[in-house]
Amino acid sequence: MAVSREDVLNALNRVVDPASGKRLVEGGMVEGLVLKNGHVNFAIEVPAERGAAAEPLRKEAEAAVAALSGVLSVTAVLTAHHQAAPGAAAAAREGAKPTPGGIPGVAAVIAVASGKGGVGKSTVAVNLALALARLGLKTGLLDADIYGPSVPRLLNIHDKPKSRDGKVLEPIEKFGIKTMSIGFLVSEDQPMVWRGPMVASAISQMLADVAWAPLDVLVVDMPPGTGDAQLTMAQRVPLKGAVIVSTPQDLALIDARKGLAMFRKTHVPILGIVENMSVFVCPHCGSESHIFGDGGARRVAEELGAAFLGEIPLVPAIRETSDAGVPIVAHAPHSAEAKAFLSLAENVAATLKAPMRPAPRIVME
Ligand code: ADP
């Protein structure tokens, strides 16, 4: 018989947290319960300072649910209550420097970020990585957008990464770049509950336990937004700099400002802003229209003292090639659209060579 949500909650409520003496559900510690065809996922919120000491509680909760008939698998994760990884939020408030240390054999790690989803961040990250490779740089692409990994689809990769020694994963090579994505490891329909600390450890593993070296540049496709998870990552990942993707719409630019502010907090230099979906090029007549307004991202970049790295047109071919698993830079490297990405890559490569400018001062309105 199928297990119900109520059965799971009842089982969890029989587990008592030794620290507070409260039952898990009554104590409000169970979060994000997902039940799908007998597979159960949930998170247990504990104060950040308890950390690994709460592991026995997590195991007990998992066992309590696993004992129910009809349950095929249980995944419980510990999450810090309304906080990023231990210390991350506090460190950000204090404006602490990011954790030093890079990835041996990787000269530069750069983030591609956006203040919100749907602005074409992954499209830009993938094509930028391919364009950097065409410039002759040994390039890697880490899909850190664990909420919606898109690299498996954008590069049409369905293989699982292999490990030669059982410890380090080999990245998958496609179109001349090395790439890794949580989507290679987890099937698309598997529900995932991600919280700040888990995100940070998943990302740390994909940086440290993957055979990236030797690389000139590793492009990281960040999760969208500016929440705790993203902040934690901006601190954990030894970033040389960040490229912020924005569309010309004002709203998206407000979000882009938030993205800039986040990196500034974590002392990650801003390499610059790229405007995506900048101008619509009619596929029939070739005429250009600025349907979202003209020059918004360039103006905001100027206002904020960040470099303007270029504009990518809104063209059906960019979406179609992405959907087909052969992004435009790989599919038609001499097309006008691919050239926009190559020019972006040249600008990014130049900023990597130049001494890093400090992150601009941001005033939030
Ligand atoms: P994000 O990573 O910001 O969520 P995506 O890269 O997934 O955004 O892009 C969202 C959608 O917009 C996708 O369908 C993508 O193919 C399309 N897209 C992105 N940039 C362009 C562009 N310059 N021209 C046409 N379509 C684009």
Tab-separated table of N, CA, C and O in Angstrom, residues 157-205:
chain	number	residue	atom	x	y	z
A	157	ILE	N	24.493	15.651	-22.947
A	157	ILE	CA	25.344	14.640	-22.296
A	157	ILE	C	24.459	13.737	-21.435
A	157	ILE	O	23.727	14.228	-20.566
A	158	HIS	N	24.529	12.442	-21.716
A	158	HIS	CA	23.721	11.507	-20.916
A	158	HIS	C	24.582	10.454	-20.236
A	158	HIS	O	24.066	9.546	-19.607
A	159	ASP	N	25.913	10.590	-20.384
A	159	ASP	CA	26.792	9.614	-19.727
A	159	ASP	C	26.968	10.003	-18.272
A	159	ASP	O	26.789	11.157	-17.912
A	160	LYS	N	27.368	9.027	-17.488
A	160	LYS	CA	27.713	9.311	-16.087
A	160	LYS	C	29.228	9.460	-16.021
A	160	LYS	O	29.963	8.718	-16.666
A	161	PRO	N	29.707	10.452	-15.257
A	161	PRO	CA	31.157	10.582	-15.139
A	161	PRO	C	31.752	9.338	-14.475
A	161	PRO	O	31.111	8.741	-13.609
A	162	LYS	N	32.966	8.990	-14.897
A	162	LYS	CA	33.603	7.787	-14.327
A	162	LYS	C	34.732	8.206	-13.397
A	162	LYS	O	35.197	9.342	-13.450
A	163	SER	N	35.123	7.272	-12.582
A	163	SER	CA	36.246	7.526	-11.698
A	163	SER	C	37.259	6.411	-11.890
A	163	SER	O	36.899	5.247	-11.904
A	164	ARG	N	38.558	6.808	-12.053
A	164	ARG	CA	39.573	5.761	-12.254
A	164	ARG	C	40.005	5.174	-10.930
A	164	ARG	O	40.314	4.003	-10.838
A	165	ASP	N	40.022	6.019	-9.885
A	165	ASP	CA	40.555	5.531	-8.607
A	165	ASP	C	39.481	5.410	-7.521
A	165	ASP	O	39.787	5.147	-6.365
A	166	GLY	N	38.226	5.620	-7.906
A	166	GLY	CA	37.155	5.512	-6.918
A	166	GLY	C	37.024	6.748	-6.041
A	166	GLY	O	36.183	6.801	-5.154
A	167	LYS	N	37.878	7.758	-6.264
A	167	LYS	CA	37.810	8.965	-5.424
A	167	LYS	C	37.510	10.199	-6.254
A	167	LYS	O	36.629	10.979	-5.931
A	168	VAL	N	38.287	10.360	-7.332
A	168	VAL	CA	38.166	11.582	-8.130
A	168	VAL	C	37.368	11.269	-9.392
A	168	VAL	O	37.629	10.287	-10.080
A	169	LEU	N	36.372	12.117	-9.678
A	169	LEU	CA	35.556	11.910	-10.888
A	169	LEU	C	36.241	12.555	-12.095
A	169	LEU	O	36.811	13.641	-11.981
A	170	GLU	N	36.156	11.888	-13.229
A	170	GLU	CA	36.677	12.474	-14.463
A	170	GLU	C	35.576	13.352	-15.048
A	170	GLU	O	34.440	12.899	-15.211
A	171	PRO	N	35.884	14.611	-15.385
A	171	PRO	CA	34.855	15.430	-16.033
A	171	PRO	C	34.544	14.865	-17.414
A	171	PRO	O	35.353	14.128	-17.976
A	172	ILE	N	33.379	15.189	-17.942
A	172	ILE	CA	33.022	14.700	-19.274
A	172	ILE	C	33.467	15.733	-20.309
A	172	ILE	O	33.251	16.935	-20.122
A	173	GLU	N	34.128	15.274	-21.362
A	173	GLU	CA	34.635	16.213	-22.373
A	173	GLU	C	33.678	16.275	-23.547
A	173	GLU	O	33.217	15.256	-24.048
A	174	LYS	N	33.336	17.503	-23.940
A	174	LYS	CA	32.456	17.677	-25.096
A	174	LYS	C	32.833	18.989	-25.768
A	174	LYS	O	33.068	19.996	-25.087
A	175	PHE	N	32.863	19.009	-27.068
A	175	PHE	CA	33.170	20.210	-27.855
A	175	PHE	C	34.434	20.918	-27.353
A	175	PHE	O	34.505	22.148	-27.329
A	176	GLY	N	35.402	20.138	-26.867
A	176	GLY	CA	36.681	20.734	-26.465
A	176	GLY	C	36.710	21.329	-25.071
A	176	GLY	O	37.684	21.992	-24.712
A	177	ILE	N	35.640	21.134	-24.272
A	177	ILE	CA	35.700	21.611	-22.881
A	177	ILE	C	35.432	20.443	-21.927
A	177	ILE	O	34.801	19.455	-22.300
A	178	LYS	N	35.961	20.588	-20.698
A	178	LYS	CA	35.669	19.587	-19.665
A	178	LYS	C	34.467	20.077	-18.874
A	178	LYS	O	34.398	21.260	-18.540
A	179	THR	N	33.569	19.188	-18.549
A	179	THR	CA	32.379	19.677	-17.862
A	179	THR	C	31.867	18.708	-16.795
A	179	THR	O	32.069	17.504	-16.873
A	180	MET	N	31.238	19.289	-15.783
A	180	MET	CA	30.656	18.494	-14.703
A	180	MET	C	29.357	19.167	-14.261
A	180	MET	O	29.269	20.394	-14.216
A	181	SER	N	28.372	18.323	-13.963
A	181	SER	CA	27.077	18.855	-13.539
A	181	SER	C	26.451	17.866	-12.572
A	181	SER	O	26.615	16.650	-12.728
A	182	ILE	N	25.745	18.361	-11.598
A	182	ILE	CA	25.029	17.476	-10.678
A	182	ILE	C	24.001	16.670	-11.482
A	182	ILE	O	23.637	15.562	-11.120
A	183	GLY	N	23.593	17.241	-12.627
A	183	GLY	CA	22.635	16.565	-13.493
A	183	GLY	C	23.204	15.295	-14.132
A	183	GLY	O	22.460	14.448	-14.600
A	184	PHE	N	24.550	15.146	-14.146
A	184	PHE	CA	25.135	13.902	-14.668
A	184	PHE	C	24.954	12.777	-13.654
A	184	PHE	O	25.030	11.608	-13.981
A	185	LEU	N	24.798	13.179	-12.398
A	185	LEU	CA	24.807	12.193	-11.312
A	185	LEU	C	23.417	11.823	-10.828
A	185	LEU	O	23.202	10.745	-10.290
A	186	VAL	N	22.479	12.742	-10.993
A	186	VAL	CA	21.147	12.545	-10.434
A	186	VAL	C	20.147	12.559	-11.580
A	186	VAL	O	20.231	13.426	-12.442
A	187	SER	N	19.201	11.629	-11.585
A	187	SER	CA	18.262	11.614	-12.708
A	187	SER	C	17.284	12.781	-12.584
A	187	SER	O	17.007	13.261	-11.489
A	188	GLU	N	16.803	13.227	-13.739
A	188	GLU	CA	16.011	14.456	-13.794
A	188	GLU	C	14.758	14.418	-12.931
A	188	GLU	O	14.360	15.419	-12.360
A	189	ASP	N	14.130	13.219	-12.831
A	189	ASP	CA	12.871	13.177	-12.094
A	189	ASP	C	13.067	12.912	-10.609
A	189	ASP	O	12.122	12.810	-9.846
A	190	GLN	N	14.333	12.823	-10.192
A	190	GLN	CA	14.576	12.599	-8.767
A	190	GLN	C	14.433	13.925	-8.013
A	190	GLN	O	15.153	14.884	-8.302
A	191	PRO	N	13.497	13.989	-7.076
A	191	PRO	CA	13.327	15.271	-6.392
A	191	PRO	C	14.535	15.562	-5.507
A	191	PRO	O	15.090	14.661	-4.902
A	192	MET	N	14.952	16.795	-5.511
A	192	MET	CA	16.108	17.152	-4.687
A	192	MET	C	15.726	18.280	-3.752
A	192	MET	O	15.122	19.250	-4.169
A	193	VAL	N	16.055	18.121	-2.503
A	193	VAL	CA	15.830	19.198	-1.538
A	193	VAL	C	17.200	19.762	-1.218
A	193	VAL	O	18.042	19.075	-0.675
A	194	TRP	N	17.435	20.958	-1.628
A	194	TRP	CA	18.746	21.545	-1.394
A	194	TRP	C	18.636	22.689	-0.417
A	194	TRP	O	17.822	23.570	-0.584
A	195	ARG	N	19.486	22.713	0.557
A	195	ARG	CA	19.571	23.837	1.468
A	195	ARG	C	21.005	24.337	1.489
A	195	ARG	O	21.905	23.635	1.051
A	196	GLY	N	21.172	25.532	2.056
A	196	GLY	CA	22.479	26.186	2.040
A	196	GLY	C	23.662	25.258	2.268
A	196	GLY	O	24.530	25.121	1.398
A	197	PRO	N	23.719	24.565	3.423
A	197	PRO	CA	24.915	23.772	3.716
A	197	PRO	C	25.137	22.645	2.716
A	197	PRO	O	26.265	22.345	2.341
A	198	MET	N	24.038	22.036	2.246
A	198	MET	CA	24.175	20.945	1.283
A	198	MET	C	24.700	21.470	-0.036
A	198	MET	O	25.520	20.852	-0.691
A	199	VAL	N	24.156	22.620	-0.428
A	199	VAL	CA	24.582	23.232	-1.685
A	199	VAL	C	26.078	23.444	-1.626
A	199	VAL	O	26.814	23.064	-2.531
A	200	ALA	N	26.522	24.017	-0.512
A	200	ALA	CA	27.939	24.323	-0.394
A	200	ALA	C	28.771	23.051	-0.482
A	200	ALA	O	29.796	23.020	-1.158
A	201	SER	N	28.304	21.961	0.160
A	201	SER	CA	29.157	20.778	0.121
A	201	SER	C	29.096	20.108	-1.249
A	201	SER	O	30.099	19.585	-1.725
A	202	ALA	N	27.943	20.163	-1.922
A	202	ALA	CA	27.875	19.593	-3.276
A	202	ALA	C	28.831	20.348	-4.199
A	202	ALA	O	29.560	19.757	-4.988
A	203	ILE	N	28.828	21.661	-4.088
A	203	ILE	CA	29.686	22.477	-4.951
A	203	ILE	C	31.154	22.245	-4.609
A	203	ILE	O	31.992	22.094	-5.506
A	204	SER	N	31.455	22.201	-3.305
A	204	SER	CA	32.851	21.969	-2.916
A	204	SER	C	33.341	20.661	-3.523
A	204	SER	O	34.456	20.569	-4.015
A	205	GLN	N	32.470	19.637	-3.499
A	205	GLN	CA	32.883	18.341	-4.047
A	205	GLN	C	33.105	18.425	-5.547
A	205	GLN	O	34.037	17.840	-6.078
